[in-house]
XYZ file of C-alpha atoms in Angstrom:
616
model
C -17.466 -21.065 15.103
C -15.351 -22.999 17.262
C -12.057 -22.630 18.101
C -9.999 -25.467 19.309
C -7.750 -24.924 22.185
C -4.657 -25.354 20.424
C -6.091 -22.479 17.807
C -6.647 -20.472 20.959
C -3.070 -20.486 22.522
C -1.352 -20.013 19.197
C -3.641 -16.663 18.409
C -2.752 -15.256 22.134
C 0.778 -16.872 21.966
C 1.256 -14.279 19.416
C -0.539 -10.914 20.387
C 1.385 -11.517 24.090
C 4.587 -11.904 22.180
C 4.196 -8.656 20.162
C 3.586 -6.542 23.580
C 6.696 -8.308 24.915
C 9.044 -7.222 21.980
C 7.636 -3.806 22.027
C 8.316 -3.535 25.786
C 11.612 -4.806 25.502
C 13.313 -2.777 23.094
C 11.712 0.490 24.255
C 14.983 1.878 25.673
C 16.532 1.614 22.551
C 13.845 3.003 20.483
C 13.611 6.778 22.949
C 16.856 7.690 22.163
C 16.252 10.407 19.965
C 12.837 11.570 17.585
C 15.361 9.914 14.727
C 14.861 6.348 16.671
C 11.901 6.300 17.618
C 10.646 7.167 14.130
C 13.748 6.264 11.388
C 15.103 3.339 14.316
C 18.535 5.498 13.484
C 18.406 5.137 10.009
C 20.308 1.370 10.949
C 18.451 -0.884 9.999
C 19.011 -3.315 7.003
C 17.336 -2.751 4.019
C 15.918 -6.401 3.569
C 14.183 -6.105 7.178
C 12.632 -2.589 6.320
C 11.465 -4.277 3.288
C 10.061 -7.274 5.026
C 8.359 -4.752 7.240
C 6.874 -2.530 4.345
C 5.620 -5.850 2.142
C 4.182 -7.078 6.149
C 2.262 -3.855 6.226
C 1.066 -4.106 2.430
C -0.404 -7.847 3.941
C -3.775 -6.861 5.105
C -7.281 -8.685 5.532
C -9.239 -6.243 3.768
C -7.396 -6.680 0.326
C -6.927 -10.193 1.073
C -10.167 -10.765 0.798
C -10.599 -8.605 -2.593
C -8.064 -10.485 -4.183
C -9.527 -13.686 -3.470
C -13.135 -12.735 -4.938
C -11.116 -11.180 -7.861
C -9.466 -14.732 -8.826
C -12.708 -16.524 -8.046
C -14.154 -14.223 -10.682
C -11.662 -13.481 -13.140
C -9.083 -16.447 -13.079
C -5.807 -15.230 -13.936
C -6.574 -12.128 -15.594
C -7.315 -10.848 -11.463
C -3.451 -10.300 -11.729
C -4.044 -6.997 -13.593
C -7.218 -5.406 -11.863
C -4.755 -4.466 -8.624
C -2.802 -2.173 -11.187
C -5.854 0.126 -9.939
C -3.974 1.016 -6.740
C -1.287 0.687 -8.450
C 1.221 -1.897 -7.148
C 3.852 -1.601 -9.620
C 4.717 1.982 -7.785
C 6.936 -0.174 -6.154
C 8.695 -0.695 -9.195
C 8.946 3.202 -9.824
C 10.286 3.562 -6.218
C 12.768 0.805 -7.195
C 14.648 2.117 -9.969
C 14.762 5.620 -8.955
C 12.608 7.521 -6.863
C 13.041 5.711 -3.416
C 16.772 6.920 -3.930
C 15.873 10.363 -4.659
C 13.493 10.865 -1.524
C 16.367 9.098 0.439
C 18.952 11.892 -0.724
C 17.019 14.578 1.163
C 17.936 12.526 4.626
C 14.982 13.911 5.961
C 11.844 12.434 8.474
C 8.967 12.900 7.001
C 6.826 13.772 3.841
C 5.987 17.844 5.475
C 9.714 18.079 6.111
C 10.915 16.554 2.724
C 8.256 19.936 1.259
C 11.392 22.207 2.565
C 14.192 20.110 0.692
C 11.926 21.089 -2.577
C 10.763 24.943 -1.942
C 13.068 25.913 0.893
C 11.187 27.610 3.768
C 9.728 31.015 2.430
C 6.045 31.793 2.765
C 5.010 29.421 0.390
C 6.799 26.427 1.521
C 4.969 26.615 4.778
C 1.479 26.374 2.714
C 2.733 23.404 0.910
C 3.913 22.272 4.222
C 0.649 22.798 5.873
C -1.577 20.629 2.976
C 0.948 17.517 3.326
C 0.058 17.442 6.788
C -3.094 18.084 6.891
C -3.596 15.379 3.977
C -1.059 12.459 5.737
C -2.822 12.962 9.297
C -6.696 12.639 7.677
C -5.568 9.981 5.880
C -4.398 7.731 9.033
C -7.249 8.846 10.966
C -9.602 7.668 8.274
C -7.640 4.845 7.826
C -7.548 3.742 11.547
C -11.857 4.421 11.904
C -12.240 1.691 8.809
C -9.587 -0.942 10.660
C -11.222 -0.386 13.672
C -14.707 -1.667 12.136
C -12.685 -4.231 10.079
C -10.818 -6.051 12.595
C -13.694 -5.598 14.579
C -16.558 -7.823 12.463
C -13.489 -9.867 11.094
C -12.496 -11.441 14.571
C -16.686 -11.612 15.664
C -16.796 -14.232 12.640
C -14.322 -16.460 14.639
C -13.611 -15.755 18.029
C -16.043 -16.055 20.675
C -19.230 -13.677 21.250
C -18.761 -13.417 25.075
C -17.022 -15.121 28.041
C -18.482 -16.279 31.089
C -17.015 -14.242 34.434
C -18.206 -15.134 38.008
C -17.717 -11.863 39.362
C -19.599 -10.019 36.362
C -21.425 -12.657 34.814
C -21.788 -12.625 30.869
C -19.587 -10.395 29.656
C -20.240 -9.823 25.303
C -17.619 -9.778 22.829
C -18.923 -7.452 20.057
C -17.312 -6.167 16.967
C -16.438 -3.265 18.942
C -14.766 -4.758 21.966
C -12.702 -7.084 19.851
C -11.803 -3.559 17.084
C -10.569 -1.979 20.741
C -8.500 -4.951 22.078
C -6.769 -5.165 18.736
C -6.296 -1.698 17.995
C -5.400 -1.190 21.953
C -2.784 -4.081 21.347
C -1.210 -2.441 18.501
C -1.293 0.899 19.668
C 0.801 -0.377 23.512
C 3.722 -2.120 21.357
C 3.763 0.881 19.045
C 4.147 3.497 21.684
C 6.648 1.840 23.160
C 9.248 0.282 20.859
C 8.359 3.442 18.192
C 9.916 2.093 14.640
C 12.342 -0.726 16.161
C 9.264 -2.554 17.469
C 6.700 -1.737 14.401
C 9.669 -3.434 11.974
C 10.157 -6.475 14.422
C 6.842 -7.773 14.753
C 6.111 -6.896 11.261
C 8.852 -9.503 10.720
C 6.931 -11.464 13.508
C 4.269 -11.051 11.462
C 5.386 -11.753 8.091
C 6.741 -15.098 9.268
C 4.010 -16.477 10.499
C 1.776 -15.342 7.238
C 4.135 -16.765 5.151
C 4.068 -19.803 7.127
C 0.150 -20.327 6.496
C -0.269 -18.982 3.081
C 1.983 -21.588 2.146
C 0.286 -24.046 4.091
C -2.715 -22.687 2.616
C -1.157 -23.085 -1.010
C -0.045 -26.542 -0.552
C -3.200 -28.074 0.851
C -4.871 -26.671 -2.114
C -2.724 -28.623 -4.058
C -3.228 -31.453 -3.199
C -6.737 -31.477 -2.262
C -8.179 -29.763 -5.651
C -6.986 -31.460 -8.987
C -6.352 -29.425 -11.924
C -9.259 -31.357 -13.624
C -11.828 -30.319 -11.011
C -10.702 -26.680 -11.543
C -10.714 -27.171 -15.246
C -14.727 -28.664 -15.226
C -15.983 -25.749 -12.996
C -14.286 -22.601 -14.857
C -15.237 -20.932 -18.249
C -12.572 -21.832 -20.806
C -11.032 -18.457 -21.061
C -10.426 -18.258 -16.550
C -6.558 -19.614 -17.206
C -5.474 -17.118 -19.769
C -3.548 -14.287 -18.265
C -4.070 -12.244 -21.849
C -7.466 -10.918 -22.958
C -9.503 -9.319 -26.172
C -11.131 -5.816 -25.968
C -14.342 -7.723 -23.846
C -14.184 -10.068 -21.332
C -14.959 -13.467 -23.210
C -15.656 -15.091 -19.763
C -19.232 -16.715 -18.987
C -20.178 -18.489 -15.961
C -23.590 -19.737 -17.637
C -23.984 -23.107 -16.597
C -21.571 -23.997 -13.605
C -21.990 -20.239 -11.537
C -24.325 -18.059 -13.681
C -24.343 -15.959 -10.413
C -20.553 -14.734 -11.066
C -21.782 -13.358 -14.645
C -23.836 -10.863 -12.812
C -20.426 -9.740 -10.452
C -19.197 -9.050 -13.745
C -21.275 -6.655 -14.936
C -21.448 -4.801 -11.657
C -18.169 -4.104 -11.273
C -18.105 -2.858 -14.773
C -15.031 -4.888 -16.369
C -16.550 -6.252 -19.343
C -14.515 -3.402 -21.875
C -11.643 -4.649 -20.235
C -9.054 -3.096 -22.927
C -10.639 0.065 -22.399
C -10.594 -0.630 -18.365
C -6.799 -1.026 -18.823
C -5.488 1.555 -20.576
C -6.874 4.036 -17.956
C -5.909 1.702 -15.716
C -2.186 2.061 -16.601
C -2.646 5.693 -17.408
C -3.943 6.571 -13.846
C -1.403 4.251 -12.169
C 1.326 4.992 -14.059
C 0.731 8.841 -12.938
C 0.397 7.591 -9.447
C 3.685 6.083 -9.506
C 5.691 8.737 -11.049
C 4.350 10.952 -8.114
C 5.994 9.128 -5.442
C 5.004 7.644 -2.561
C 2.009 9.444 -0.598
C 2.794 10.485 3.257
C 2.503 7.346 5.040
C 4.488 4.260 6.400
C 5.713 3.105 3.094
C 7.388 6.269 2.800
C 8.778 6.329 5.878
C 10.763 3.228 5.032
C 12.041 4.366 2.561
C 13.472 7.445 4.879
C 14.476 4.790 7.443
C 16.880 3.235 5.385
C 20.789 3.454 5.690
C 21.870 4.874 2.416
C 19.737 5.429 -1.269
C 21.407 2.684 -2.786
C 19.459 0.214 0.037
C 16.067 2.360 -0.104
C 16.556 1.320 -3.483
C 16.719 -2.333 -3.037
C 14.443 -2.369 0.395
C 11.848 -1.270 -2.573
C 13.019 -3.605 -5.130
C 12.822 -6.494 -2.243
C 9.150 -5.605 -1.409
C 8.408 -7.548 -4.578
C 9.975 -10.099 -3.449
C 9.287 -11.029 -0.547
C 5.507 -10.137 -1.057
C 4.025 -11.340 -3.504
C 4.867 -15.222 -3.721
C 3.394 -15.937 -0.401
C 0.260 -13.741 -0.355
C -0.649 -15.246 -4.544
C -0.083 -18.633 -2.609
C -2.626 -18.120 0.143
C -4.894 -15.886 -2.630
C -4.897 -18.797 -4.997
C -5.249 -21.303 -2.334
C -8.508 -20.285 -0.702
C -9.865 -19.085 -4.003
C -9.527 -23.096 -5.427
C -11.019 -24.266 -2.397
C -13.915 -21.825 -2.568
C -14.345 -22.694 -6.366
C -14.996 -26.092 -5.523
C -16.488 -25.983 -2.323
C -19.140 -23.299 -3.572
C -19.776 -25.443 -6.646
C -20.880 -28.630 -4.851
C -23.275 -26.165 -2.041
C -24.308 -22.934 -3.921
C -24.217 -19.648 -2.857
C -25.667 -19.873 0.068
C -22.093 -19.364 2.213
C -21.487 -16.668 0.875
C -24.557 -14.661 0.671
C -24.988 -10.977 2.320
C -28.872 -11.158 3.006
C -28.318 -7.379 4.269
C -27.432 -6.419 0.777
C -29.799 -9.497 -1.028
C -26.496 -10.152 -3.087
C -23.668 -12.895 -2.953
C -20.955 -11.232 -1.787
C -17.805 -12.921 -3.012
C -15.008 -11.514 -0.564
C -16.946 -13.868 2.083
C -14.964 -16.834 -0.270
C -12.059 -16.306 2.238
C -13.845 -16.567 5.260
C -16.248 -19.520 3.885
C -13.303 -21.322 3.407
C -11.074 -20.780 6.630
C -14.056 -22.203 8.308
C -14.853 -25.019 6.435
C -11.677 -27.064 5.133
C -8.407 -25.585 7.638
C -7.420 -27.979 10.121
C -6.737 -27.444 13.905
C -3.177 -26.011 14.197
C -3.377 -24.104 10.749
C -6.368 -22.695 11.113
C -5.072 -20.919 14.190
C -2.005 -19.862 13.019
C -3.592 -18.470 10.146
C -6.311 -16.416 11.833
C -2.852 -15.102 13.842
C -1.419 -14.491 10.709
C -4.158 -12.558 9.501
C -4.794 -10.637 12.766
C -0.746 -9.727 12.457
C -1.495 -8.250 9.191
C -4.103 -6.425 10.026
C -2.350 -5.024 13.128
C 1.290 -4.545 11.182
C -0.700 -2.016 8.988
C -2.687 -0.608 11.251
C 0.800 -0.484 13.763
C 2.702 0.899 10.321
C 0.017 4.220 10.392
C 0.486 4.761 13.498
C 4.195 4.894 14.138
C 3.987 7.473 10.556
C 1.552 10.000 11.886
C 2.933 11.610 14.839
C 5.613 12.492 12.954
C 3.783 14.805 11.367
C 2.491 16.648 14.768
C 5.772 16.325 16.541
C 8.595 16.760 13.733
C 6.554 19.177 11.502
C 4.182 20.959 14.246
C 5.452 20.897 17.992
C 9.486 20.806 17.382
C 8.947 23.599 14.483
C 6.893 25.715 15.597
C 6.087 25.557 18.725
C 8.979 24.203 21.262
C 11.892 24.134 18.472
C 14.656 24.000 21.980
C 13.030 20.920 23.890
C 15.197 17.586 24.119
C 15.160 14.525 22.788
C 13.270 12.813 25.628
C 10.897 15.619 25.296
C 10.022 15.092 22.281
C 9.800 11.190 22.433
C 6.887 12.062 24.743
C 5.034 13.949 22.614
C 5.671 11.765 20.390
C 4.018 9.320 22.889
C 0.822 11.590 23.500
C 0.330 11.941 19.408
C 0.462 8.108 18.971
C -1.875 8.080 21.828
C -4.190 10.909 20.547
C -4.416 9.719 17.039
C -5.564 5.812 17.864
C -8.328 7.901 20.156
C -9.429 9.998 17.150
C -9.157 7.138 14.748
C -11.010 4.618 17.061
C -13.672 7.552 17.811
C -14.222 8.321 14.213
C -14.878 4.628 14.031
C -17.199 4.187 16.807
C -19.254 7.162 15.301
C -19.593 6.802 11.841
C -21.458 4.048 10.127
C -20.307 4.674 6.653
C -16.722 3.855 6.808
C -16.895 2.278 3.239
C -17.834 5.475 2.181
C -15.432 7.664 3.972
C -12.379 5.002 2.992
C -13.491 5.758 -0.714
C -13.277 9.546 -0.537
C -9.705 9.077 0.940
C -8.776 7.045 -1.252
C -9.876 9.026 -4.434
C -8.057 12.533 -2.626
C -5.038 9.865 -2.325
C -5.123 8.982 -6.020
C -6.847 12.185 -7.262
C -6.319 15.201 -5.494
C -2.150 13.856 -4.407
C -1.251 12.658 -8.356
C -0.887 15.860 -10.529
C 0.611 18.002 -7.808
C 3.266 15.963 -6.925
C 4.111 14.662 -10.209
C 5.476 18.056 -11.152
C 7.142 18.598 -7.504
C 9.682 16.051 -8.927
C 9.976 17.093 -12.899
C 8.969 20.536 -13.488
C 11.411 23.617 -12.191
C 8.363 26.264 -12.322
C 5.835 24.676 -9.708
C 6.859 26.433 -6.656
C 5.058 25.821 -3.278
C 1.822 27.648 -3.918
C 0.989 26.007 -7.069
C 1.854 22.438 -5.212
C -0.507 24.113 -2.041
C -3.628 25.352 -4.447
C -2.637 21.686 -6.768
C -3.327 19.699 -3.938
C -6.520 21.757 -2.177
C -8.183 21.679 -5.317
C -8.007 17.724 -6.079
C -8.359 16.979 -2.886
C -11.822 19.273 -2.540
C -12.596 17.896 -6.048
C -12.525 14.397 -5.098
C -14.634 14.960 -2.332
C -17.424 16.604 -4.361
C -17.199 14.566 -7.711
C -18.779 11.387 -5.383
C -21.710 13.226 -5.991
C -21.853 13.871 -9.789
C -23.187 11.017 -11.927
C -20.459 9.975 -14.453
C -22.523 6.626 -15.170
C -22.576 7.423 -19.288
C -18.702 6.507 -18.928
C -18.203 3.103 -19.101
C -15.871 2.601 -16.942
C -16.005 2.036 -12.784
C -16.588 5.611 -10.923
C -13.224 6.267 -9.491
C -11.321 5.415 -13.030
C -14.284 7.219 -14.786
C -13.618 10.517 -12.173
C -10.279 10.729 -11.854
C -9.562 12.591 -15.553
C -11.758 15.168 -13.881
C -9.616 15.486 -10.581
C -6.721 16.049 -12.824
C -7.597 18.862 -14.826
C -8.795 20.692 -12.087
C -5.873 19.903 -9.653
C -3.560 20.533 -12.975
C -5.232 24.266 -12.626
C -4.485 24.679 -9.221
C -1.102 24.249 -10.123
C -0.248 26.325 -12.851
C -2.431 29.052 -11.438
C -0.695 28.809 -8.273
C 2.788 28.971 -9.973
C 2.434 31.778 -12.565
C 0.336 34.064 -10.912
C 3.191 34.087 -8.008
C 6.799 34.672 -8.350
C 9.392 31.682 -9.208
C 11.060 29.893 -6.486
C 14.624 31.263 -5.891
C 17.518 29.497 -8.186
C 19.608 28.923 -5.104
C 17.314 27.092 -3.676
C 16.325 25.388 -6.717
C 19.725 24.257 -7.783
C 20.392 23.326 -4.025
C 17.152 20.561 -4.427
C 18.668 19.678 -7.844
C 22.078 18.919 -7.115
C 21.346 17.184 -3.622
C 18.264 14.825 -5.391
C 19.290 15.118 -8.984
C 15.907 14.113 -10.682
C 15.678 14.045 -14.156
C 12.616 16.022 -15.863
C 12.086 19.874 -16.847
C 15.182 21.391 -14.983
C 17.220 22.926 -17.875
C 17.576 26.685 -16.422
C 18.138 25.002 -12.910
C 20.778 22.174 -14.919
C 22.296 25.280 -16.136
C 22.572 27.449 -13.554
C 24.119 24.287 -11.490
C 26.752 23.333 -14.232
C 27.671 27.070 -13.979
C 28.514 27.464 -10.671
C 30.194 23.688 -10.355
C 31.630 22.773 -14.213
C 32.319 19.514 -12.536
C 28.686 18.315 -11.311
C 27.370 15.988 -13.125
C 23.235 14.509 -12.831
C 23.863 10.630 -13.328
C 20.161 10.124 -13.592
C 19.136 8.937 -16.952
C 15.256 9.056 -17.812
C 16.170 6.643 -20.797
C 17.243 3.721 -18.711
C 14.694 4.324 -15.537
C 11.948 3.693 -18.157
C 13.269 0.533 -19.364
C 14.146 -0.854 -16.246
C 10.449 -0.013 -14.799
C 9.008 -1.497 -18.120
C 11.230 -4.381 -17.626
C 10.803 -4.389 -13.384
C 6.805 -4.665 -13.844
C 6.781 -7.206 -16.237
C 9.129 -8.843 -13.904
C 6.843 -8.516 -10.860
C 3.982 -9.534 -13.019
C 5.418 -12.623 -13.961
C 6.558 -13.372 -9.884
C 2.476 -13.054 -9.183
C 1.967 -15.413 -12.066
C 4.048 -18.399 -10.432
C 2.616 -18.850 -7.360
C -1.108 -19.299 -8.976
C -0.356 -21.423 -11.828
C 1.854 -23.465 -9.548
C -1.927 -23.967 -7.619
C -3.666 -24.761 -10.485
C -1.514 -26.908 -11.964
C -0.910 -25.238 -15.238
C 2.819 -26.281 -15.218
C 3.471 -25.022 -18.985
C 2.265 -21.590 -17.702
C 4.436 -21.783 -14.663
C 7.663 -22.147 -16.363
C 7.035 -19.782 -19.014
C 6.251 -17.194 -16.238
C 9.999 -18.408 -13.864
C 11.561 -17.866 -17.939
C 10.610 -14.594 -17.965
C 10.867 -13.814 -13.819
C 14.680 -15.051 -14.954
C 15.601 -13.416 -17.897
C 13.751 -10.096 -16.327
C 15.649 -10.453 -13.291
C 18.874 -10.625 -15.548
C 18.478 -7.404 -17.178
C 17.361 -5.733 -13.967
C 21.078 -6.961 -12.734
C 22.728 -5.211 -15.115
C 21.068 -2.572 -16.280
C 19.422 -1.266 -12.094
C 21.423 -2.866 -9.737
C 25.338 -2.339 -11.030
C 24.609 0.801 -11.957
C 22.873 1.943 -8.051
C 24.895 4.248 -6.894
C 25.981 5.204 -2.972
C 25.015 9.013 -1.987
């Protein structure tokens, strides 16, 4: 493909800029570990969340959420619950305050604020690290081969040097310059510069997909849509089967169906809901949307810097998801398949939609501001990993253990040499291994499996002390590592949903084994976690024991209203995804039913969330 020249200034326009603003707020940012990391814990809450719903932007699930509307219409809106994304919801009403009371800088750290910093503390200190730093390096090996083969499709495959000739641009070269980018404005501006381009970055996404949405309007009529799809592709709602069938406009898609294994869809849903609602109530796993959270000035703002990830999120990216998906619908329907098909796998692969139609229908100008804007969201997650992990090694590792008396500016250089050491590992992994796709999966079922159970109890149940969280989280995470390997295809249901039952029971053991056959965690320290967090759950001999020594404390958490305010906050983020794509497809009855409910939602949420948030 072709690039004009205006496409070509806008794309480097950008990546200089991002080096610039990482240069020049590097003074600022190697004050102190808590800058460089936390930017001081001063900056607003609605530019953290602007950074964390930048970072949530990437390619990769772009692209998957494009094939999933092509597919499934508006019922696509509920397949994400898989990862889940109404834990933003749960972090919302309460549990992005209650990590924010500990006023710690990291996940390992935060492991002391729940079982002090006895014996056992240190193993359950030990297994969040471990876990948060093979995440990110597994993480960074699959961006490296994903930026990589994303930027081949459109940039050019070599340039033309008189002192060296030819010189190729593979997938590789362009993974390193991207990942080399990131990693030079990231070691240098630490947290300040990973939030400012990742408002940078936001911007100028937000800028296209609305672009995107709005040519889409007005090139594809709601007729054209309507004489393509199956009858049932509009309806957000749906019967125990999937009542969708392709057979005479896309038979093709029919066959997608089936291999993805949605057609019980009821069925698919309730364990849907069941796994992410466990997810959710376990908190946030050790990465950068955690470390937001910590970031933030007070708990009442990591409250609404969660609450505002909604937001700002998820009106722009449906926009740009619903967009190219129309276009591709049509498009596809007059040409076939053909576009789209993966003659390395002999299948149509239908998260090549977004690509197909990027190349095809954007004009100059757009189309290069787009590809920026999805190079900046690839980078602002990949740049989000990066600025979280060292943390780990310097905070939790070098200043704990090993060099506890250095200074500041000591540590802001090992902080540099982590960064630096952890791009190397992640880019190595993905120079070596061909299987990413495989790898990425076992992460993410030791993120979803092996993490859930373990710390679902650190935050509602007294008795788990820090070996039963240590032997909880070994034992999912070996589990899902193994259980790739044993054949669960009699359950109908996808792999991962059909596995993950299985990771819990067995991580559940861990824990109880590790708690009872070892001695409680001291009350003191127990009712110190209590008071300073004040989590509602299984605490009555720890409520007790508090109330005794201070007749005036009182827990203000109330499990009764959380759970209506998270029933009521995901129906209201469910409806805010709904606007966006019927606004696209024209369905205008739809779209103000769905701003009704986004209304009255949001006016419950007012008063029953926000006036009652509460300053620590």
């Amino acid at each position: 493909m072709q690039l004009q020249a205006i496409d070509i200034v806008i794309i480097v326009g950008y990546l200089i800029l991002t080096i610039i603003i990482g240069f020049y707020i590097s003074k600022r940012a190697s004050a102190n570990m808590e800058s460089y990391f936390l930017g001081g814990n001063s900056m607003p809450w609605y530019i953290l969340g602007i950074s964390n719903a930048s970072g949530m932007f990437d390619i990769t699930g772009t692209m998957w959420l494009v094939a999933l509307i092509f597919v499934y219409g508006v019922k696509s809106i509920w397949i994400p619950w898989l990862w889940p994304v109404f834990n933003q919801i749960f972090l919302m009403v309460f549990l992005s305050m209650w990590l924010r009371r500990s006023n710690v800088m990291t996940g390992a750290e935060w492991i002391n604020t729940r079982f002090g910093d006895r014996k056992d503390a240190k193993f359950a200190n030990i297994i969040v690290i471990v876990f948060a730093l093979v995440s990110v390096i597994g993480f960074l090996a699959y961006a490296f081969q994903g930026i990589g083969k994303f930027s081949y499709t459109f940039l050019p495959h070599s340039i033309e040097s008189s002192a060296f000739g030819t010189i190729p641009l593979t997938p590789n070269v362009y993974g390193l310059i991207f990942i080399g980018i990131t990693a030079i404005y990231v070691i240098k501006g630490g947290m300040y510069s990973v939030v400012l381009t990742e408002v940078l970055q936001f911007a100028i996404m937000t800028i296209a997909s609305i672009s995107v949405g709005v040519i889409a309007i007005f090139s594809v009529s709601p007729e054209t849509i309507q004489a393509i799809v199956p009858d049932d592709w509009h309806n957000i709602f749906f019967g125990w089967k999937l009542t969708m069938d392709w057979q005479g406009t896309m038979a093709s898609v029919n066959d997608k169906i089936v291999s993805d294994g949605y057609e019980l869809f009821t069925f698919f849903f309730v364990m849907m809901v069941f796994k992410g609602v466990l997810v959710s109530l376990a908190g946030p796993a050790p990465n950068y949307d955690m470390q937001r959270v910590l970031a933030t000035k007070s708990p009442k703002e990591a409250a609404m810097m969660s609450g505002f990830v909604t937001v700002a999120l998820f009106f722009p990216r449906y926009m740009l998801i619903a967009g190219i998906a129309v276009m591709g619908l049509v498009g596809l329907h007059e040409v076939g398949f053909d576009p789209i098909y993966n003659a390395a796998e002999s299948a149509t692969d239908f998260e090549l939609v977004l690509p197909y139609v990027i190349k095809t229908y954007l004009p100059v100008g757009l189309l290069g501001l787009l590809l920026a804007g999805l190079l900046a969201a690839f980078m602002s997650t990949v740049a989000a990993t990066v600025n979280a992990a060292p943390a780990y090694l310097v905070n939790d590792i070098y200043k704990k253990y090993i060099r506890p008396d250095a200074t500041e500016k000591t540590y802001v250089r090992m902080s540099y040499l982590a960064t630096i050491a952890i791009v190397i590992i992640g880019v190595t992994f993905g120079y070596a291994t061909d299987s990413i796709n495989q790898v990425t999966q076992w992460i993410v079922n030791a993120l979803f499996g092996g993490y859930a159970i373990a710390n679902v109890l650190k935050w509602y149940w007294w008795r788990l002390n820090g070996y039963g969280y240590f032997w909880g989280m070994a034992t999912g995470i070996a589990a899902s590592l193994l259980l790739p390997y044993v054949d669960v295809s009699f359950i109908p249901l996808t792999p991962d949903l059909a596995k993950f039952p299985i990771m819990l029971i067995i991580s559940l053991i861990g824990c109880l084994a590790g708690s009872y056959l070892t001695a409680p965690q001291p009350m003191a320290e127990l009712v110190e976690f209590y008071k300073t967090v004040r989590p509602w759950g299984f605490w009555k001999p720890v409520h007790d024991q508090a109330v005794a020594e201070d007749p005036g404390f009182v827990n203000h958490s109330s499990f009764r209203r959380d759970m209506v305010n998270v029933l009521v906050g995901i129906v209201w983020q469910t409806s805010i995804i709904t606007l966006p794509v019927y606004l696209i497809l024209g369905k205008y009855v739809y779209l103000f039913a769905g701003l009704a409910v986004t209304v009255l939602a949001s006016w419950v949420l007012k008063r029953n969330w926000y006036d009652k948030l509460e300053e620590n």
